[in-house]
mmCIF file of C-alpha atoms in Angstrom:
data_model
loop_
_atom_site.group_PDB
_atom_site.id
_atom_site.type_symbol
_atom_site.label_atom_id
_atom_site.label_comp_id
_atom_site.label_asym_id
_atom_site.label_seq_id
_atom_site.Cartn_x
_atom_site.Cartn_y
_atom_site.Cartn_z
ATOM 1 C CA MET A 3 118.622 93.651 121.617
ATOM 2 C CA ALA A 4 122.184 93.853 120.277
ATOM 3 C CA ALA A 5 123.236 91.502 117.515
ATOM 4 C CA LYS A 6 125.310 88.485 118.497
ATOM 5 C CA PRO A 7 128.986 88.485 117.528
ATOM 6 C CA VAL A 8 129.771 86.866 114.189
ATOM 7 C CA ILE A 9 132.484 84.229 113.779
ATOM 8 C CA VAL A 10 134.170 84.649 110.384
ATOM 9 C CA THR A 11 135.555 81.325 109.159
ATOM 10 C CA ARG A 12 137.264 82.294 105.878
ATOM 11 C CA PRO A 13 141.018 81.721 105.466
ATOM 12 C CA ALA A 14 143.012 84.131 107.634
ATOM 13 C CA ARG A 15 143.639 87.074 105.298
ATOM 14 C CA GLU A 16 140.130 87.060 103.825
ATOM 15 C CA ALA A 17 138.615 86.592 107.294
ATOM 16 C CA ALA A 18 140.448 89.658 108.596
ATOM 17 C CA GLN A 19 139.033 91.796 105.767
ATOM 18 C CA TRP A 20 135.511 90.480 106.260
ATOM 19 C CA ALA A 21 135.753 91.091 110.023
ATOM 20 C CA HIS A 22 136.913 94.656 109.371
ATOM 21 C CA GLU A 23 133.890 95.283 107.155
ATOM 22 C CA PHE A 24 131.489 93.822 109.720
ATOM 23 C CA ARG A 25 132.949 95.984 112.482
ATOM 24 C CA ALA A 26 132.561 99.019 110.237
ATOM 25 C CA ALA A 27 128.890 98.053 109.935
ATOM 26 C CA GLY A 28 128.537 97.952 113.720
ATOM 27 C CA LEU A 29 128.840 94.216 114.359
ATOM 28 C CA ASP A 30 131.202 92.524 116.800
ATOM 29 C CA ALA A 31 133.282 90.135 114.699
ATOM 30 C CA ALA A 32 135.805 87.442 115.602
ATOM 31 C CA VAL A 33 138.086 85.542 113.234
ATOM 32 C CA LEU A 34 138.332 81.743 113.325
ATOM 33 C CA PRO A 35 139.841 80.536 110.020
ATOM 34 C CA LEU A 36 138.714 76.992 109.270
ATOM 35 C CA ILE A 37 140.851 76.554 106.151
ATOM 36 C CA ALA A 38 144.617 77.113 106.216
ATOM 37 C CA ILE A 39 146.180 78.266 102.941
ATOM 38 C CA GLU A 40 149.638 77.025 101.928
ATOM 39 C CA PRO A 41 151.600 77.345 98.668
ATOM 40 C CA ALA A 42 151.444 74.591 96.076
ATOM 41 C CA ILE A 43 154.017 71.840 96.557
ATOM 42 C CA GLU A 44 155.247 72.123 92.979
ATOM 43 C CA ALA A 45 155.737 75.515 91.328
ATOM 44 C CA GLU A 46 156.740 74.181 87.908
ATOM 45 C CA PRO A 47 153.155 73.481 86.705
ATOM 46 C CA LEU A 48 152.286 77.109 87.470
ATOM 47 C CA ARG A 49 155.317 78.428 85.602
ATOM 48 C CA ALA A 50 154.491 76.090 82.696
ATOM 49 C CA ALA A 51 150.916 77.406 82.594
ATOM 50 C CA TRP A 52 152.235 80.961 82.210
ATOM 51 C CA LYS A 53 154.418 79.851 79.299
ATOM 52 C CA ARG A 54 151.352 78.338 77.629
ATOM 53 C CA LEU A 55 149.027 81.284 78.257
ATOM 54 C CA ALA A 56 148.440 81.785 74.517
ATOM 55 C CA ASP A 57 147.009 78.244 74.284
ATOM 56 C CA TYR A 58 143.976 79.160 76.361
ATOM 57 C CA ALA A 59 140.809 80.953 75.368
ATOM 58 C CA ALA A 60 140.043 81.540 79.043
ATOM 59 C CA LEU A 61 141.450 81.115 82.531
ATOM 60 C CA MET A 62 138.912 80.301 85.265
ATOM 61 C CA PHE A 63 139.812 81.273 88.851
ATOM 62 C CA VAL A 64 137.894 79.693 91.723
ATOM 63 C CA SER A 65 138.823 82.398 94.258
ATOM 64 C CA ALA A 66 140.894 85.492 94.951
ATOM 65 C CA THR A 67 143.463 83.179 96.558
ATOM 66 C CA ALA A 68 143.792 81.301 93.265
ATOM 67 C CA VAL A 69 144.468 84.599 91.474
ATOM 68 C CA GLU A 70 147.113 85.719 93.953
ATOM 69 C CA HIS A 71 149.012 82.426 93.987
ATOM 70 C CA PHE A 72 148.836 82.028 90.205
ATOM 71 C CA PHE A 73 150.172 85.502 89.482
ATOM 72 C CA MET A 74 153.115 84.967 91.840
ATOM 73 C CA HIS A 75 154.612 82.758 89.143
ATOM 74 C CA ALA A 76 154.432 85.134 86.181
ATOM 75 C CA GLU A 77 157.782 85.881 84.649
ATOM 76 C CA LYS A 78 159.104 89.358 85.311
ATOM 77 C CA GLY A 79 157.384 91.818 83.021
ATOM 78 C CA GLN A 80 154.920 89.245 81.666
ATOM 79 C CA ARG A 81 151.466 90.697 81.088
ATOM 80 C CA ALA A 82 148.204 88.794 81.444
ATOM 81 C CA ALA A 83 147.039 89.438 77.895
ATOM 82 C CA GLY A 84 145.166 87.315 75.383
ATOM 83 C CA PRO A 85 142.685 85.015 77.123
ATOM 84 C CA ARG A 86 139.479 85.862 78.939
ATOM 85 C CA PHE A 87 139.647 85.763 82.745
ATOM 86 C CA TRP A 88 136.711 84.149 84.524
ATOM 87 C CA ALA A 89 135.892 85.031 88.150
ATOM 88 C CA THR A 90 133.264 83.360 90.326
ATOM 89 C CA GLY A 91 132.485 86.552 92.264
ATOM 90 C CA PRO A 92 133.407 90.166 92.971
ATOM 91 C CA GLY A 93 136.280 89.305 95.328
ATOM 92 C CA THR A 94 137.941 87.217 92.632
ATOM 93 C CA ALA A 95 137.307 89.919 90.034
ATOM 94 C CA ARG A 96 138.922 92.538 92.302
ATOM 95 C CA ALA A 97 141.959 90.276 92.737
ATOM 96 C CA LEU A 98 142.302 90.044 88.944
ATOM 97 C CA LEU A 99 142.157 93.836 88.645
ATOM 98 C CA ARG A 100 144.854 94.175 91.333
ATOM 99 C CA ALA A 101 146.970 91.708 89.354
ATOM 100 C CA GLY A 102 146.785 93.964 86.311
ATOM 101 C CA VAL A 103 144.087 92.234 84.270
ATOM 102 C CA PRO A 104 142.052 94.810 82.298
ATOM 103 C CA GLN A 105 138.426 95.167 83.387
ATOM 104 C CA GLY A 106 137.275 94.405 79.850
ATOM 105 C CA ALA A 107 138.982 90.995 79.916
ATOM 106 C CA ILE A 108 137.154 89.779 83.052
ATOM 107 C CA ASP A 109 133.916 87.787 83.022
ATOM 108 C CA ALA A 110 132.024 87.424 86.319
ATOM 109 C CA PRO A 111 128.463 87.373 87.649
ATOM 110 C CA PRO A 112 127.130 90.926 88.084
ATOM 111 C CA SER A 113 127.877 92.564 91.442
ATOM 112 C CA ASP A 114 124.186 92.426 92.392
ATOM 113 C CA ALA A 115 123.759 88.743 91.489
ATOM 114 C CA ALA A 116 121.681 86.586 93.815
ATOM 115 C CA ARG A 117 124.616 84.189 94.170
ATOM 116 C CA PHE A 118 128.287 83.893 93.239
ATOM 117 C CA ASP A 119 129.270 80.387 92.184
ATOM 118 C CA SER A 120 130.254 78.270 89.199
ATOM 119 C CA GLU A 121 126.653 78.052 88.000
ATOM 120 C CA ALA A 122 126.227 81.833 87.910
ATOM 121 C CA LEU A 123 129.591 82.233 86.163
ATOM 122 C CA TRP A 124 128.792 79.587 83.559
ATOM 123 C CA GLU A 125 125.618 81.413 82.559
ATOM 124 C CA ARG A 126 127.822 84.350 81.512
ATOM 125 C CA VAL A 127 130.655 82.471 79.795
ATOM 126 C CA LYS A 128 129.185 79.319 78.258
ATOM 127 C CA GLY A 129 128.905 81.053 74.900
ATOM 128 C CA GLN A 130 132.716 81.270 74.811
ATOM 129 C CA VAL A 131 133.160 77.480 74.889
ATOM 130 C CA GLY A 132 132.775 75.148 71.940
ATOM 131 C CA GLN A 133 134.532 72.223 70.340
ATOM 132 C CA GLY A 134 138.284 72.421 70.866
ATOM 133 C CA VAL A 135 138.211 75.626 72.946
ATOM 134 C CA ARG A 136 140.764 75.224 75.753
ATOM 135 C CA VAL A 137 140.221 76.562 79.273
ATOM 136 C CA LEU A 138 142.629 76.516 82.212
ATOM 137 C CA ILE A 139 141.028 76.066 85.653
ATOM 138 C CA VAL A 140 143.150 77.575 88.441
ATOM 139 C CA ARG A 141 142.122 76.083 91.763
ATOM 140 C CA GLY A 142 143.195 74.871 95.185
ATOM 141 C CA GLY A 143 144.391 71.441 96.166
ATOM 142 C CA ASP A 144 144.507 69.199 99.197
ATOM 143 C CA ALA A 145 147.488 68.686 101.491
ATOM 144 C CA ALA A 146 149.142 66.423 98.903
ATOM 145 C CA GLY A 147 148.597 68.946 96.113
ATOM 146 C CA ARG A 148 145.786 67.054 94.391
ATOM 147 C CA PRO A 149 142.987 69.229 92.945
ATOM 148 C CA SER A 150 140.124 69.561 95.411
ATOM 149 C CA GLY A 151 136.669 71.080 95.222
ATOM 150 C CA ARG A 152 133.656 70.808 92.966
ATOM 151 C CA ASP A 153 134.086 69.688 89.347
ATOM 152 C CA TRP A 154 130.760 71.101 88.177
ATOM 153 C CA LEU A 155 132.127 73.747 85.812
ATOM 154 C CA ALA A 156 134.804 71.402 84.483
ATOM 155 C CA ASN A 157 132.061 68.925 83.581
ATOM 156 C CA GLU A 158 130.114 71.676 81.809
ATOM 157 C CA ILE A 159 133.181 72.497 79.705
ATOM 158 C CA ASP A 160 133.463 68.800 78.803
ATOM 159 C CA ALA A 161 129.777 68.686 77.859
ATOM 160 C CA ALA A 162 130.282 71.696 75.591
ATOM 161 C CA GLN A 163 133.101 69.773 73.846
ATOM 162 C CA GLY A 164 135.698 72.172 75.167
ATOM 163 C CA LEU A 165 139.132 71.176 76.412
ATOM 164 C CA ARG A 166 140.259 71.975 79.934
ATOM 165 C CA ASP A 167 143.413 71.767 81.959
ATOM 166 C CA THR A 168 143.744 72.215 85.710
ATOM 167 C CA VAL A 169 146.562 73.702 87.750
ATOM 168 C CA VAL A 170 146.771 73.743 91.549
ATOM 169 C CA ALA A 171 147.847 77.221 92.681
ATOM 170 C CA TYR A 172 147.675 76.649 96.448
ATOM 171 C CA ARG A 173 146.709 74.049 99.061
ATOM 172 C CA ARG A 174 143.778 74.087 101.486
ATOM 173 C CA LEU A 175 144.592 72.446 104.820
ATOM 174 C CA PRO A 176 142.648 71.898 108.062
ATOM 175 C CA PRO A 177 143.246 74.539 110.757
ATOM 176 C CA SER A 178 145.312 74.145 113.904
ATOM 177 C CA PHE A 179 143.161 74.921 116.945
ATOM 178 C CA ASP A 180 144.674 76.458 120.076
ATOM 179 C CA ASP A 181 142.838 77.038 123.370
ATOM 180 C CA ALA A 182 141.515 80.435 122.259
ATOM 181 C CA ALA A 183 140.139 78.951 119.031
ATOM 182 C CA ARG A 184 138.431 76.149 120.944
ATOM 183 C CA ALA A 185 136.880 78.619 123.398
ATOM 184 C CA LEU A 186 135.519 80.691 120.500
ATOM 185 C CA ALA A 187 134.172 77.572 118.806
ATOM 186 C CA LEU A 188 132.404 76.553 122.029
ATOM 187 C CA ASP A 189 130.798 80.018 122.213
ATOM 188 C CA GLY A 190 129.506 79.421 118.711
ATOM 189 C CA ALA A 191 128.309 75.923 119.596
ATOM 190 C CA ALA A 192 126.360 77.336 122.549
ATOM 191 C CA GLY A 193 124.634 79.925 120.353
ATOM 192 C CA ARG A 194 126.413 82.919 121.895
ATOM 193 C CA ALA A 195 127.772 83.884 118.453
ATOM 194 C CA VAL A 196 126.648 83.438 114.850
ATOM 195 C CA TRP A 197 128.788 81.370 112.481
ATOM 196 C CA LEU A 198 129.405 82.673 108.967
ATOM 197 C CA PHE A 199 130.178 79.894 106.495
ATOM 198 C CA SER A 200 131.152 80.362 102.861
ATOM 199 C CA SER A 201 132.502 76.835 102.375
ATOM 200 C CA SER A 202 131.205 73.347 103.103
ATOM 201 C CA GLU A 203 134.823 72.317 103.599
ATOM 202 C CA ALA A 204 135.090 74.782 106.503
ATOM 203 C CA ILE A 205 132.136 73.104 108.216
ATOM 204 C CA ALA A 206 133.734 69.673 107.802
ATOM 205 C CA ASN A 207 137.035 70.987 109.204
ATOM 206 C CA LEU A 208 135.234 72.483 112.203
ATOM 207 C CA CYS A 209 133.503 69.204 113.001
ATOM 208 C CA ASP A 210 136.807 67.325 112.676
ATOM 209 C CA ALA A 211 138.538 69.824 114.994
ATOM 210 C CA MET A 212 135.755 69.627 117.608
ATOM 211 C CA PRO A 213 134.698 65.953 117.654
ATOM 212 C CA GLY A 214 131.685 65.149 119.760
ATOM 213 C CA THR A 215 130.489 68.771 119.917
ATOM 214 C CA ASN A 216 126.729 69.261 119.923
ATOM 215 C CA TRP A 217 125.811 71.981 117.404
ATOM 216 C CA HIS A 218 122.045 71.973 117.984
ATOM 217 C CA ALA A 219 122.121 75.348 119.785
ATOM 218 C CA ALA A 220 124.357 76.908 117.118
ATOM 219 C CA SER A 221 123.223 79.527 114.598
ATOM 220 C CA ALA A 222 124.809 79.936 111.179
ATOM 221 C CA VAL A 223 124.598 82.088 108.081
ATOM 222 C CA ALA A 224 125.635 80.342 104.849
ATOM 223 C CA THR A 225 126.432 82.073 101.565
ATOM 224 C CA HIS A 226 125.034 79.286 99.372
ATOM 225 C CA ALA A 227 122.192 76.784 99.688
ATOM 226 C CA ARG A 228 124.668 73.918 99.308
ATOM 227 C CA ILE A 229 126.654 75.239 102.295
ATOM 228 C CA GLY A 230 123.469 75.660 104.309
ATOM 229 C CA GLU A 231 122.639 72.008 103.661
ATOM 230 C CA ALA A 232 126.087 71.002 104.943
ATOM 231 C CA ALA A 233 125.545 73.016 108.143
ATOM 232 C CA ARG A 234 122.167 71.399 108.752
ATOM 233 C CA ALA A 235 123.638 67.948 108.096
ATOM 234 C CA ALA A 236 126.325 68.701 110.695
ATOM 235 C CA GLY A 237 123.604 69.405 113.244
ATOM 236 C CA PHE A 238 123.453 73.212 113.331
ATOM 237 C CA GLY A 239 120.093 74.102 114.832
ATOM 238 C CA SER A 240 119.361 77.356 112.986
ATOM 239 C CA VAL A 241 120.722 78.026 109.507
ATOM 240 C CA ARG A 242 119.934 80.914 107.165
ATOM 241 C CA VAL A 243 121.151 81.255 103.584
ATOM 242 C CA CYS A 244 121.721 84.651 102.019
ATOM 243 C CA SER A 245 123.719 86.470 99.362
ATOM 244 C CA PRO A 246 127.426 87.015 100.167
ATOM 245 C CA LEU A 247 127.015 90.774 99.747
ATOM 246 C CA ARG A 248 127.854 92.669 102.945
ATOM 247 C CA GLU A 249 124.485 94.355 103.429
ATOM 248 C CA ALA A 250 122.615 91.062 103.104
ATOM 249 C CA LEU A 251 125.005 89.293 105.468
ATOM 250 C CA VAL A 252 124.738 92.011 108.111
ATOM 251 C CA ALA A 253 120.943 91.869 107.983
ATOM 252 C CA SER A 254 120.928 88.089 108.262
ATOM 253 C CA ILE A 255 123.357 88.088 111.191
ATOM 254 C CA GLU A 256 121.371 90.797 112.974
ATOM 255 C CA SER A 257 118.195 88.744 112.596
ATOM 256 C CA PHE A 258 119.621 86.249 115.112
ATOM 257 C CA ALA A 259 119.651 88.861 117.897
#
């Protein structure tokens, strides 16, 4: 039996790349971004962070999107030299390399890690943080530009007596659903396609966009146990958690055939 189509829910540009890779692996893939990415409301904090780069022992990036939006505000000719650059996963590490950061300055979980998240990153970098060591966390914000997302790693820095600043590089907004998006979402709700979730926020946005939808017949693959729990709490009938590496995702999606 052929595998069901996969619905890729990452923000638009990332979703397109993931869909391309799934199609190359022989899967039918559709894109339904559940998080819209917009620039930060205020650019001055980003420009100020670049001027203070020498103050930081490390810069922590929550995603490839954070890298791209942060580096947009570098002064012409300014090089990212001095601090360590922390990446939560291989996609973020690749974005840092594209931005000109030397490989040797990047800290990230190994490419074959069982998971890519703040916990896995912290295991690699916690030895860099001690009393008075300053870290800049580059992250996304909500529609009003307030920092949004988990504070787990920030709390670990505090516990290690480090100092940390935060800058919002971009905003994460709910999606706008047209008729085609709703039809695709209903296919997923009916179990005719497999959802791929790499964010609990995406699941919340989907439920807000489709109020009253019954998800009991829906199947989903989640890239983290925490995201899997959010899908089950939303009512998804069949949820599997696996590594975000392509081979593992393809195998998990195909298992729903």
